[in-house]
JSON list of C-alpha atoms in Angstrom, two decimals:
[
{"chain": "C", "resi": 1, "resn": "MET", "atom": "CA", "xyz": [150.11, 202.97, 133.69]},
{"chain": "C", "resi": 2, "resn": "ILE", "atom": "CA", "xyz": [152.83, 203.85, 136.23]},
{"chain": "C", "resi": 3, "resn": "GLY", "atom": "CA", "xyz": [154.85, 206.13, 134.01]},
{"chain": "C", "resi": 4, "resn": "GLY", "atom": "CA", "xyz": [156.24, 204.41, 130.93]},
{"chain": "C", "resi": 5, "resn": "LYS", "atom": "CA", "xyz": [159.62, 202.83, 130.25]},
{"chain": "C", "resi": 6, "resn": "VAL", "atom": "CA", "xyz": [162.88, 204.71, 130.68]},
{"chain": "C", "resi": 7, "resn": "ARG", "atom": "CA", "xyz": [165.01, 201.62, 129.88]},
{"chain": "C", "resi": 8, "resn": "GLU", "atom": "CA", "xyz": [164.58, 198.49, 127.81]},
{"chain": "C", "resi": 9, "resn": "GLU", "atom": "CA", "xyz": [166.25, 196.13, 130.26]},
{"chain": "C", "resi": 10, "resn": "LEU", "atom": "CA", "xyz": [167.15, 195.98, 133.93]},
{"chain": "C", "resi": 11, "resn": "THR", "atom": "CA", "xyz": [170.69, 195.74, 135.27]},
{"chain": "C", "resi": 12, "resn": "PHE", "atom": "CA", "xyz": [171.18, 193.61, 138.40]},
{"chain": "C", "resi": 13, "resn": "TYR", "atom": "CA", "xyz": [173.46, 193.27, 141.36]},
{"chain": "C", "resi": 14, "resn": "ALA", "atom": "CA", "xyz": [173.48, 190.06, 143.39]},
{"chain": "C", "resi": 15, "resn": "THR", "atom": "CA", "xyz": [172.97, 189.63, 147.12]},
{"chain": "C", "resi": 16, "resn": "GLY", "atom": "CA", "xyz": [174.82, 186.62, 148.49]},
{"chain": "C", "resi": 17, "resn": "PRO", "atom": "CA", "xyz": [178.05, 185.37, 150.03]},
{"chain": "C", "resi": 18, "resn": "ARG", "atom": "CA", "xyz": [180.01, 185.08, 146.74]},
{"chain": "C", "resi": 19, "resn": "PRO", "atom": "CA", "xyz": [180.20, 188.37, 144.84]},
{"chain": "C", "resi": 20, "resn": "ASP", "atom": "CA", "xyz": [183.18, 186.96, 142.93]},
{"chain": "C", "resi": 21, "resn": "LEU", "atom": "CA", "xyz": [180.89, 184.32, 141.42]},
{"chain": "C", "resi": 22, "resn": "ALA", "atom": "CA", "xyz": [178.24, 186.97, 140.80]},
{"chain": "C", "resi": 23, "resn": "LYS", "atom": "CA", "xyz": [180.73, 188.91, 138.69]},
{"chain": "C", "resi": 24, "resn": "GLU", "atom": "CA", "xyz": [181.41, 185.81, 136.60]},
{"chain": "C", "resi": 25, "resn": "MET", "atom": "CA", "xyz": [177.63, 185.50, 136.03]},
{"chain": "C", "resi": 26, "resn": "GLY", "atom": "CA", "xyz": [177.39, 189.02, 134.62]},
{"chain": "C", "resi": 27, "resn": "PHE", "atom": "CA", "xyz": [176.15, 191.01, 137.62]},
{"chain": "C", "resi": 28, "resn": "VAL", "atom": "CA", "xyz": [177.42, 194.57, 138.09]},
{"chain": "C", "resi": 29, "resn": "GLY", "atom": "CA", "xyz": [177.84, 194.23, 141.84]},
{"chain": "C", "resi": 30, "resn": "GLY", "atom": "CA", "xyz": [177.55, 192.06, 144.90]},
{"chain": "C", "resi": 31, "resn": "LYS", "atom": "CA", "xyz": [176.11, 192.70, 148.35]},
{"chain": "C", "resi": 32, "resn": "ILE", "atom": "CA", "xyz": [177.59, 190.58, 151.12]},
{"chain": "C", "resi": 33, "resn": "PRO", "atom": "CA", "xyz": [175.62, 189.53, 154.23]},
{"chain": "C", "resi": 34, "resn": "LEU", "atom": "CA", "xyz": [177.53, 190.69, 157.31]},
{"chain": "C", "resi": 35, "resn": "VAL", "atom": "CA", "xyz": [178.42, 187.66, 159.41]},
{"chain": "C", "resi": 36, "resn": "TYR", "atom": "CA", "xyz": [180.19, 189.32, 162.35]},
{"chain": "C", "resi": 37, "resn": "GLY", "atom": "CA", "xyz": [178.67, 192.08, 164.51]},
{"chain": "C", "resi": 38, "resn": "GLN", "atom": "CA", "xyz": [179.63, 193.92, 167.65]},
{"chain": "C", "resi": 39, "resn": "ASP", "atom": "CA", "xyz": [179.14, 190.80, 169.79]},
{"chain": "C", "resi": 40, "resn": "ASP", "atom": "CA", "xyz": [182.17, 189.36, 167.99]},
{"chain": "C", "resi": 41, "resn": "GLY", "atom": "CA", "xyz": [184.30, 192.31, 169.04]},
{"chain": "C", "resi": 42, "resn": "MET", "atom": "CA", "xyz": [187.27, 193.67, 167.18]},
{"chain": "C", "resi": 43, "resn": "GLU", "atom": "CA", "xyz": [188.25, 190.16, 166.08]},
{"chain": "C", "resi": 44, "resn": "GLY", "atom": "CA", "xyz": [184.93, 189.88, 164.25]},
{"chain": "C", "resi": 45, "resn": "LEU", "atom": "CA", "xyz": [185.43, 193.29, 162.68]},
{"chain": "C", "resi": 46, "resn": "LYS", "atom": "CA", "xyz": [188.88, 192.18, 161.53]},
{"chain": "C", "resi": 47, "resn": "LYS", "atom": "CA", "xyz": [187.39, 189.07, 159.88]},
{"chain": "C", "resi": 48, "resn": "SER", "atom": "CA", "xyz": [184.78, 191.17, 158.09]},
{"chain": "C", "resi": 49, "resn": "ILE", "atom": "CA", "xyz": [187.40, 193.54, 156.73]},
{"chain": "C", "resi": 50, "resn": "GLU", "atom": "CA", "xyz": [189.60, 190.65, 155.64]},
{"chain": "C", "resi": 51, "resn": "LEU", "atom": "CA", "xyz": [186.65, 189.23, 153.70]},
{"chain": "C", "resi": 52, "resn": "ALA", "atom": "CA", "xyz": [185.95, 192.66, 152.20]},
{"chain": "C", "resi": 53, "resn": "ALA", "atom": "CA", "xyz": [189.57, 193.06, 151.12]},
{"chain": "C", "resi": 54, "resn": "ASP", "atom": "CA", "xyz": [189.59, 189.57, 149.59]},
{"chain": "C", "resi": 55, "resn": "MET", "atom": "CA", "xyz": [186.42, 190.26, 147.59]},
{"chain": "C", "resi": 56, "resn": "ARG", "atom": "CA", "xyz": [187.70, 193.63, 146.40]},
{"chain": "C", "resi": 57, "resn": "GLU", "atom": "CA", "xyz": [190.88, 192.00, 145.16]},
{"chain": "C", "resi": 58, "resn": "LYS", "atom": "CA", "xyz": [188.96, 189.22, 143.39]},
{"chain": "C", "resi": 59, "resn": "CYS", "atom": "CA", "xyz": [186.31, 191.48, 141.86]},
{"chain": "C", "resi": 60, "resn": "GLY", "atom": "CA", "xyz": [188.35, 194.54, 140.93]},
{"chain": "C", "resi": 61, "resn": "ASP", "atom": "CA", "xyz": [187.70, 198.21, 141.57]},
{"chain": "C", "resi": 62, "resn": "GLU", "atom": "CA", "xyz": [184.95, 198.65, 138.96]},
{"chain": "C", "resi": 63, "resn": "PHE", "atom": "CA", "xyz": [182.66, 196.02, 140.51]},
{"chain": "C", "resi": 64, "resn": "LEU", "atom": "CA", "xyz": [180.14, 197.35, 143.04]},
{"chain": "C", "resi": 65, "resn": "LEU", "atom": "CA", "xyz": [180.52, 195.95, 146.56]},
{"chain": "C", "resi": 66, "resn": "MET", "atom": "CA", "xyz": [178.16, 196.54, 149.49]},
{"chain": "C", "resi": 67, "resn": "TRP", "atom": "CA", "xyz": [177.43, 195.29, 153.02]},
{"chain": "C", "resi": 68, "resn": "ASP", "atom": "CA", "xyz": [174.01, 194.05, 154.13]},
{"chain": "C", "resi": 69, "resn": "CYS", "atom": "CA", "xyz": [173.95, 194.50, 157.92]},
{"chain": "C", "resi": 70, "resn": "TRP", "atom": "CA", "xyz": [170.29, 193.57, 158.51]},
{"chain": "C", "resi": 71, "resn": "MET", "atom": "CA", "xyz": [169.51, 195.74, 161.56]},
{"chain": "C", "resi": 72, "resn": "ALA", "atom": "CA", "xyz": [172.29, 194.15, 163.63]},
{"chain": "C", "resi": 73, "resn": "LEU", "atom": "CA", "xyz": [174.69, 196.96, 164.60]},
{"chain": "C", "resi": 74, "resn": "ASP", "atom": "CA", "xyz": [175.13, 199.75, 167.08]},
{"chain": "C", "resi": 75, "resn": "LEU", "atom": "CA", "xyz": [176.36, 203.16, 165.97]},
{"chain": "C", "resi": 76, "resn": "TYR", "atom": "CA", "xyz": [179.96, 202.75, 167.17]},
{"chain": "C", "resi": 77, "resn": "TYR", "atom": "CA", "xyz": [180.49, 199.44, 165.41]},
{"chain": "C", "resi": 78, "resn": "ALA", "atom": "CA", "xyz": [178.74, 200.66, 162.26]},
{"chain": "C", "resi": 79, "resn": "LYS", "atom": "CA", "xyz": [181.09, 203.65, 162.06]},
{"chain": "C", "resi": 80, "resn": "ARG", "atom": "CA", "xyz": [184.16, 201.42, 162.40]},
{"chain": "C", "resi": 81, "resn": "LEU", "atom": "CA", "xyz": [182.90, 199.03, 159.73]},
{"chain": "C", "resi": 82, "resn": "MET", "atom": "CA", "xyz": [181.89, 201.87, 157.44]},
{"chain": "C", "resi": 83, "resn": "GLN", "atom": "CA", "xyz": [185.26, 203.61, 157.56]},
{"chain": "C", "resi": 84, "resn": "ALA", "atom": "CA", "xyz": [187.23, 200.44, 156.93]},
{"chain": "C", "resi": 85, "resn": "SER", "atom": "CA", "xyz": [184.91, 199.50, 154.06]},
{"chain": "C", "resi": 86, "resn": "ALA", "atom": "CA", "xyz": [185.13, 202.97, 152.52]},
{"chain": "C", "resi": 87, "resn": "ASP", "atom": "CA", "xyz": [188.91, 202.54, 152.38]},
{"chain": "C", "resi": 88, "resn": "LEU", "atom": "CA", "xyz": [188.29, 199.41, 150.28]},
{"chain": "C", "resi": 89, "resn": "LYS", "atom": "CA", "xyz": [186.00, 201.37, 147.93]},
{"chain": "C", "resi": 90, "resn": "PHE", "atom": "CA", "xyz": [182.81, 199.70, 149.08]},
{"chain": "C", "resi": 91, "resn": "ASN", "atom": "CA", "xyz": [179.81, 201.48, 147.56]},
{"chain": "C", "resi": 92, "resn": "TRP", "atom": "CA", "xyz": [177.36, 201.37, 150.44]},
{"chain": "C", "resi": 93, "resn": "ILE", "atom": "CA", "xyz": [176.60, 200.04, 153.90]},
{"chain": "C", "resi": 94, "resn": "GLU", "atom": "CA", "xyz": [172.99, 198.91, 154.26]},
{"chain": "C", "resi": 95, "resn": "GLU", "atom": "CA", "xyz": [170.40, 198.78, 157.04]},
{"chain": "C", "resi": 96, "resn": "CYS", "atom": "CA", "xyz": [172.72, 198.90, 160.02]},
{"chain": "C", "resi": 97, "resn": "PHE", "atom": "CA", "xyz": [170.02, 199.71, 162.57]},
{"chain": "C", "resi": 98, "resn": "ASN", "atom": "CA", "xyz": [166.50, 199.00, 163.71]},
{"chain": "C", "resi": 99, "resn": "PRO", "atom": "CA", "xyz": [164.16, 200.69, 161.21]},
{"chain": "C", "resi": 100, "resn": "ASP", "atom": "CA", "xyz": [162.87, 203.05, 163.92]},
{"chain": "C", "resi": 101, "resn": "ASP", "atom": "CA", "xyz": [166.33, 204.21, 164.99]},
{"chain": "C", "resi": 102, "resn": "TYR", "atom": "CA", "xyz": [166.36, 207.29, 162.78]},
{"chain": "C", "resi": 103, "resn": "TRP", "atom": "CA", "xyz": [168.90, 209.00, 165.04]},
{"chain": "C", "resi": 104, "resn": "SER", "atom": "CA", "xyz": [171.61, 206.40, 164.42]},
{"chain": "C", "resi": 105, "resn": "TYR", "atom": "CA", "xyz": [170.97, 206.53, 160.67]},
{"chain": "C", "resi": 106, "resn": "ARG", "atom": "CA", "xyz": [171.29, 210.30, 160.83]},
{"chain": "C", "resi": 107, "resn": "ASP", "atom": "CA", "xyz": [174.57, 210.20, 162.74]},
{"chain": "C", "resi": 108, "resn": "LEU", "atom": "CA", "xyz": [176.05, 207.45, 160.55]},
{"chain": "C", "resi": 109, "resn": "LYS", "atom": "CA", "xyz": [175.24, 209.44, 157.42]},
{"chain": "C", "resi": 110, "resn": "LYS", "atom": "CA", "xyz": [176.88, 212.56, 158.92]},
{"chain": "C", "resi": 111, "resn": "ALA", "atom": "CA", "xyz": [180.02, 210.51, 159.59]},
{"chain": "C", "resi": 112, "resn": "ALA", "atom": "CA", "xyz": [180.11, 209.05, 156.09]},
{"chain": "C", "resi": 113, "resn": "GLY", "atom": "CA", "xyz": [181.06, 212.16, 154.18]},
{"chain": "C", "resi": 114, "resn": "ASN", "atom": "CA", "xyz": [181.19, 211.39, 150.47]},
{"chain": "C", "resi": 115, "resn": "GLN", "atom": "CA", "xyz": [183.29, 208.24, 150.70]},
{"chain": "C", "resi": 116, "resn": "ILE", "atom": "CA", "xyz": [180.51, 205.65, 150.97]},
{"chain": "C", "resi": 117, "resn": "MET", "atom": "CA", "xyz": [176.71, 205.68, 150.73]},
{"chain": "C", "resi": 118, "resn": "VAL", "atom": "CA", "xyz": [174.40, 204.90, 153.64]},
{"chain": "C", "resi": 119, "resn": "THR", "atom": "CA", "xyz": [171.24, 203.04, 152.66]},
{"chain": "C", "resi": 120, "resn": "GLY", "atom": "CA", "xyz": [168.16, 201.48, 154.25]},
{"chain": "C", "resi": 121, "resn": "GLY", "atom": "CA", "xyz": [164.41, 201.23, 154.35]},
{"chain": "C", "resi": 122, "resn": "GLU", "atom": "CA", "xyz": [163.51, 197.66, 153.44]},
{"chain": "C", "resi": 123, "resn": "HIS", "atom": "CA", "xyz": [161.68, 197.22, 156.76]},
{"chain": "C", "resi": 124, "resn": "GLU", "atom": "CA", "xyz": [160.10, 200.67, 156.69]},
{"chain": "C", "resi": 125, "resn": "ALA", "atom": "CA", "xyz": [156.40, 201.04, 155.88]},
{"chain": "C", "resi": 126, "resn": "THR", "atom": "CA", "xyz": [154.41, 203.87, 154.24]},
{"chain": "C", "resi": 127, "resn": "ARG", "atom": "CA", "xyz": [155.65, 207.18, 152.90]},
{"chain": "C", "resi": 128, "resn": "TYR", "atom": "CA", "xyz": [155.66, 208.70, 156.40]},
{"chain": "C", "resi": 129, "resn": "GLY", "atom": "CA", "xyz": [158.49, 206.55, 157.70]},
{"chain": "C", "resi": 130, "resn": "PHE", "atom": "CA", "xyz": [160.40, 207.09, 154.49]},
{"chain": "C", "resi": 131, "resn": "ARG", "atom": "CA", "xyz": [159.97, 210.82, 154.89]},
{"chain": "C", "resi": 132, "resn": "MET", "atom": "CA", "xyz": [162.01, 210.52, 158.10]},
{"chain": "C", "resi": 133, "resn": "LEU", "atom": "CA", "xyz": [164.74, 208.51, 156.34]},
{"chain": "C", "resi": 134, "resn": "ILE", "atom": "CA", "xyz": [164.88, 211.03, 153.49]},
{"chain": "C", "resi": 135, "resn": "GLU", "atom": "CA", "xyz": [164.48, 214.38, 155.23]},
{"chain": "C", "resi": 136, "resn": "ASP", "atom": "CA", "xyz": [165.92, 213.77, 158.70]},
{"chain": "C", "resi": 137, "resn": "CYS", "atom": "CA", "xyz": [168.48, 211.02, 158.02]},
{"chain": "C", "resi": 138, "resn": "ASP", "atom": "CA", "xyz": [169.50, 212.08, 154.50]},
{"chain": "C", "resi": 139, "resn": "LEU", "atom": "CA", "xyz": [170.05, 208.48, 153.36]},
{"chain": "C", "resi": 140, "resn": "ASP", "atom": "CA", "xyz": [171.67, 208.19, 149.95]},
{"chain": "C", "resi": 141, "resn": "VAL", "atom": "CA", "xyz": [169.63, 205.24, 148.69]},
{"chain": "C", "resi": 142, "resn": "ILE", "atom": "CA", "xyz": [166.07, 204.38, 149.69]},
{"chain": "C", "resi": 143, "resn": "GLN", "atom": "CA", "xyz": [165.23, 200.66, 149.57]},
{"chain": "C", "resi": 144, "resn": "PRO", "atom": "CA", "xyz": [161.49, 200.04, 149.97]},
{"chain": "C", "resi": 145, "resn": "ASP", "atom": "CA", "xyz": [160.17, 196.51, 149.58]},
{"chain": "C", "resi": 146, "resn": "VAL", "atom": "CA", "xyz": [156.99, 196.57, 147.51]},
{"chain": "C", "resi": 147, "resn": "GLY", "atom": "CA", "xyz": [155.58, 193.69, 149.59]},
{"chain": "C", "resi": 148, "resn": "TRP", "atom": "CA", "xyz": [156.20, 195.42, 152.92]},
{"chain": "C", "resi": 149, "resn": "CYS", "atom": "CA", "xyz": [155.98, 199.17, 152.34]},
{"chain": "C", "resi": 150, "resn": "GLY", "atom": "CA", "xyz": [152.32, 199.23, 151.29]},
{"chain": "C", "resi": 151, "resn": "GLY", "atom": "CA", "xyz": [152.24, 197.83, 147.77]},
{"chain": "C", "resi": 152, "resn": "MET", "atom": "CA", "xyz": [152.86, 199.37, 144.38]},
{"chain": "C", "resi": 153, "resn": "THR", "atom": "CA", "xyz": [150.65, 202.39, 145.06]},
{"chain": "C", "resi": 154, "resn": "GLU", "atom": "CA", "xyz": [152.60, 203.33, 148.18]},
{"chain": "C", "resi": 155, "resn": "LEU", "atom": "CA", "xyz": [155.92, 202.52, 146.50]},
{"chain": "C", "resi": 156, "resn": "ILE", "atom": "CA", "xyz": [155.16, 205.09, 143.81]},
{"chain": "C", "resi": 157, "resn": "LYS", "atom": "CA", "xyz": [154.42, 207.74, 146.46]},
{"chain": "C", "resi": 158, "resn": "ILE", "atom": "CA", "xyz": [157.62, 206.88, 148.33]},
{"chain": "C", "resi": 159, "resn": "GLY", "atom": "CA", "xyz": [159.57, 207.01, 145.10]},
{"chain": "C", "resi": 160, "resn": "ASN", "atom": "CA", "xyz": [158.14, 210.39, 144.16]},
{"chain": "C", "resi": 161, "resn": "LEU", "atom": "CA", "xyz": [159.17, 211.78, 147.55]},
{"chain": "C", "resi": 162, "resn": "ALA", "atom": "CA", "xyz": [162.68, 210.37, 147.15]},
{"chain": "C", "resi": 163, "resn": "GLU", "atom": "CA", "xyz": [162.98, 211.72, 143.61]},
{"chain": "C", "resi": 164, "resn": "ALA", "atom": "CA", "xyz": [161.96, 215.19, 144.78]},
{"chain": "C", "resi": 165, "resn": "HIS", "atom": "CA", "xyz": [164.88, 215.09, 147.24]},
{"chain": "C", "resi": 166, "resn": "GLY", "atom": "CA", "xyz": [167.39, 213.78, 144.69]},
{"chain": "C", "resi": 167, "resn": "LYS", "atom": "CA", "xyz": [167.63, 210.30, 146.20]},
{"chain": "C", "resi": 168, "resn": "LEU", "atom": "CA", "xyz": [168.17, 206.96, 144.48]},
{"chain": "C", "resi": 169, "resn": "VAL", "atom": "CA", "xyz": [165.46, 204.32, 144.89]},
{"chain": "C", "resi": 170, "resn": "ILE", "atom": "CA", "xyz": [166.70, 200.73, 144.62]},
{"chain": "C", "resi": 171, "resn": "PRO", "atom": "CA", "xyz": [163.91, 198.48, 145.91]},
{"chain": "C", "resi": 172, "resn": "HIS", "atom": "CA", "xyz": [164.72, 195.64, 148.26]},
{"chain": "C", "resi": 173, "resn": "GLY", "atom": "CA", "xyz": [164.78, 192.21, 146.61]},
{"chain": "C", "resi": 174, "resn": "SER", "atom": "CA", "xyz": [161.08, 191.75, 145.95]},
{"chain": "C", "resi": 175, "resn": "GLY", "atom": "CA", "xyz": [161.83, 190.16, 142.60]},
{"chain": "C", "resi": 176, "resn": "THR", "atom": "CA", "xyz": [159.36, 190.48, 139.79]},
{"chain": "C", "resi": 177, "resn": "TYR", "atom": "CA", "xyz": [157.05, 192.66, 141.91]},
{"chain": "C", "resi": 178, "resn": "SER", "atom": "CA", "xyz": [159.41, 195.63, 141.69]},
{"chain": "C", "resi": 179, "resn": "TYR", "atom": "CA", "xyz": [160.65, 195.17, 138.10]},
{"chain": "C", "resi": 180, "resn": "HIS", "atom": "CA", "xyz": [158.00, 197.33, 136.44]},
{"chain": "C", "resi": 181, "resn": "TYR", "atom": "CA", "xyz": [158.60, 200.16, 138.89]},
{"chain": "C", "resi": 182, "resn": "VAL", "atom": "CA", "xyz": [162.36, 200.16, 138.25]},
{"chain": "C", "resi": 183, "resn": "THR", "atom": "CA", "xyz": [161.70, 200.13, 134.50]},
{"chain": "C", "resi": 184, "resn": "THR", "atom": "CA", "xyz": [159.93, 203.50, 134.82]},
{"chain": "C", "resi": 185, "resn": "LYS", "atom": "CA", "xyz": [162.45, 205.37, 137.00]},
{"chain": "C", "resi": 186, "resn": "THR", "atom": "CA", "xyz": [165.67, 207.09, 135.98]},
{"chain": "C", "resi": 187, "resn": "ASN", "atom": "CA", "xyz": [166.76, 207.24, 139.64]},
{"chain": "C", "resi": 188, "resn": "SER", "atom": "CA", "xyz": [166.54, 203.43, 139.96]},
{"chain": "C", "resi": 189, "resn": "PRO", "atom": "CA", "xyz": [169.69, 202.46, 138.04]},
{"chain": "C", "resi": 190, "resn": "ILE", "atom": "CA", "xyz": [170.12, 198.88, 139.29]},
{"chain": "C", "resi": 191, "resn": "THR", "atom": "CA", "xyz": [167.97, 196.06, 140.65]},
{"chain": "C", "resi": 192, "resn": "GLU", "atom": "CA", "xyz": [168.59, 193.50, 143.39]},
{"chain": "C", "resi": 193, "resn": "CYS", "atom": "CA", "xyz": [168.71, 189.76, 142.74]},
{"chain": "C", "resi": 194, "resn": "LEU", "atom": "CA", "xyz": [168.65, 187.51, 145.80]},
{"chain": "C", "resi": 195, "resn": "MET", "atom": "CA", "xyz": [170.91, 184.52, 145.24]},
{"chain": "C", "resi": 196, "resn": "MET", "atom": "CA", "xyz": [168.75, 181.66, 146.49]},
{"chain": "C", "resi": 197, "resn": "ALA", "atom": "CA", "xyz": [171.04, 178.79, 145.45]},
{"chain": "C", "resi": 198, "resn": "PRO", "atom": "CA", "xyz": [172.79, 177.30, 148.53]},
{"chain": "C", "resi": 199, "resn": "GLN", "atom": "CA", "xyz": [176.27, 177.95, 147.10]},
{"chain": "C", "resi": 200, "resn": "ALA", "atom": "CA", "xyz": [175.28, 181.23, 145.39]},
{"chain": "C", "resi": 201, "resn": "ASP", "atom": "CA", "xyz": [176.72, 179.78, 142.19]},
{"chain": "C", "resi": 202, "resn": "LYS", "atom": "CA", "xyz": [173.66, 180.05, 139.94]},
{"chain": "C", "resi": 203, "resn": "VAL", "atom": "CA", "xyz": [170.47, 182.06, 139.53]},
{"chain": "C", "resi": 204, "resn": "VAL", "atom": "CA", "xyz": [167.34, 180.20, 140.63]},
{"chain": "C", "resi": 205, "resn": "PRO", "atom": "CA", "xyz": [163.72, 181.37, 140.96]},
{"chain": "C", "resi": 206, "resn": "GLN", "atom": "CA", "xyz": [163.14, 183.44, 144.08]},
{"chain": "C", "resi": 207, "resn": "TYR", "atom": "CA", "xyz": [159.51, 182.38, 144.58]},
{"chain": "C", "resi": 208, "resn": "TYR", "atom": "CA", "xyz": [159.68, 178.74, 143.41]},
{"chain": "C", "resi": 209, "resn": "PRO", "atom": "CA", "xyz": [157.33, 176.89, 143.30]},
{"chain": "C", "resi": 210, "resn": "LEU", "atom": "CA", "xyz": [154.67, 179.59, 143.80]},
{"chain": "C", "resi": 211, "resn": "LEU", "atom": "CA", "xyz": [155.03, 181.29, 140.40]},
{"chain": "C", "resi": 212, "resn": "LYS", "atom": "CA", "xyz": [154.94, 179.99, 136.84]},
{"chain": "C", "resi": 213, "resn": "ASP", "atom": "CA", "xyz": [157.78, 180.96, 134.53]},
{"chain": "C", "resi": 214, "resn": "GLU", "atom": "CA", "xyz": [159.26, 183.44, 136.99]},
{"chain": "C", "resi": 215, "resn": "PRO", "atom": "CA", "xyz": [161.46, 185.96, 135.11]},
{"chain": "C", "resi": 216, "resn": "MET", "atom": "CA", "xyz": [165.12, 185.77, 136.07]},
{"chain": "C", "resi": 217, "resn": "PRO", "atom": "CA", "xyz": [168.15, 187.77, 134.96]},
{"chain": "C", "resi": 218, "resn": "VAL", "atom": "CA", "xyz": [170.51, 186.25, 132.41]},
{"chain": "C", "resi": 219, "resn": "ASN", "atom": "CA", "xyz": [174.07, 187.59, 132.41]},
{"chain": "C", "resi": 220, "resn": "GLY", "atom": "CA", "xyz": [172.90, 190.18, 134.94]},
{"chain": "C", "resi": 221, "resn": "LYS", "atom": "CA", "xyz": [170.20, 191.58, 132.62]},
{"chain": "C", "resi": 222, "resn": "LEU", "atom": "CA", "xyz": [166.45, 191.21, 132.15]},
{"chain": "C", "resi": 223, "resn": "LYS", "atom": "CA", "xyz": [163.94, 192.67, 129.73]},
{"chain": "C", "resi": 224, "resn": "VAL", "atom": "CA", "xyz": [160.62, 193.14, 131.54]},
{"chain": "C", "resi": 225, "resn": "SER", "atom": "CA", "xyz": [157.68, 191.50, 129.78]},
{"chain": "C", "resi": 226, "resn": "ASP", "atom": "CA", "xyz": [154.52, 193.26, 128.67]},
{"chain": "C", "resi": 227, "resn": "LYS", "atom": "CA", "xyz": [152.25, 190.69, 130.32]},
{"chain": "C", "resi": 228, "resn": "PRO", "atom": "CA", "xyz": [149.38, 192.14, 132.40]},
{"chain": "C", "resi": 229, "resn": "GLY", "atom": "CA", "xyz": [149.87, 193.00, 136.05]},
{"chain": "C", "resi": 230, "resn": "PHE", "atom": "CA", "xyz": [153.22, 191.97, 137.48]},
{"chain": "C", "resi": 231, "resn": "GLY", "atom": "CA", "xyz": [153.79, 189.64, 134.53]},
{"chain": "C", "resi": 232, "resn": "VAL", "atom": "CA", "xyz": [153.48, 186.38, 136.44]},
{"chain": "C", "resi": 233, "resn": "GLU", "atom": "CA", "xyz": [150.78, 183.96, 137.53]},
{"chain": "C", "resi": 234, "resn": "LEU", "atom": "CA", "xyz": [150.40, 181.62, 140.45]},
{"chain": "C", "resi": 235, "resn": "ASN", "atom": "CA", "xyz": [151.39, 178.02, 139.87]},
{"chain": "C", "resi": 236, "resn": "LYS", "atom": "CA", "xyz": [148.07, 176.40, 140.67]},
{"chain": "C", "resi": 237, "resn": "ASP", "atom": "CA", "xyz": [149.43, 172.96, 139.84]},
{"chain": "C", "resi": 238, "resn": "LYS", "atom": "CA", "xyz": [151.37, 173.03, 143.11]},
{"chain": "C", "resi": 239, "resn": "THR", "atom": "CA", "xyz": [149.53, 172.07, 146.29]},
{"chain": "C", "resi": 240, "resn": "LEU", "atom": "CA", "xyz": [150.11, 174.23, 149.35]},
{"chain": "C", "resi": 241, "resn": "VAL", "atom": "CA", "xyz": [150.63, 172.30, 152.56]},
{"chain": "C", "resi": 242, "resn": "GLU", "atom": "CA", "xyz": [148.66, 173.49, 155.57]},
{"chain": "C", "resi": 243, "resn": "VAL", "atom": "CA", "xyz": [150.73, 173.47, 158.74]},
{"chain": "C", "resi": 244, "resn": "THR", "atom": "CA", "xyz": [148.69, 173.28, 161.92]},
{"chain": "C", "resi": 245, "resn": "LYS", "atom": "CA", "xyz": [149.73, 174.44, 165.37]},
{"chain": "C", "resi": 246, "resn": "GLY", "atom": "CA", "xyz": [152.15, 172.02, 166.98]},
{"chain": "C", "resi": 247, "resn": "THR", "atom": "CA", "xyz": [153.24, 170.46, 163.70]},
{"chain": "C", "resi": 248, "resn": "HIS", "atom": "CA", "xyz": [156.96, 169.89, 163.29]},
{"chain": "C", "resi": 249, "resn": "LEU", "atom": "CA", "xyz": [158.31, 170.09, 159.72]}
]
């Protein structure tokens, strides 16, 4: 209904603190949460680059490595981090700025050249915001979250806009809710898997216990089922706990 398959199985990268373990589990890449920002000064930047160098050495040059900056940086710090990471053959630097700071995204992309990709968009909503990221900021990879951007219908419109401008679309880690979309798009080559295990040493269900039989990648791969809808159903055997105002968990 949304276009037909262009691939029989999905290929995943892992988001978590141990990309070296992700490689052992069959993933094609690893995205590392950035621990140190500009408040940590140049010493924090040094620690980030030391971690990046260690992971590049452990994972090898063919393994994809990326930073997840989660809206935490200013432009100056992002440029410093980006340049040092490009030297280590990192593949992209993600979501450095507030989603409305299109100007910083634009300037970071201009400074990137062709050494490293600049990505973002998980906290953007509707095709209109993504039009800014695509046309004005020239981001390399657009990362809408199907649960935040306006649902599958809006995701398809965003994806069509990105495809018309020659951009990759790699949805943010919305799990099974983006799998069917990625299956239909040639410009969505890989899929994100959020490593929910505390030590990032195994793949566990992202939405447990809400979904029954949640599909998960095995050896970094997954064949999308032909079940109706998103291919999952709510686990009605589990009781949701209502938390009232003032309740402490």
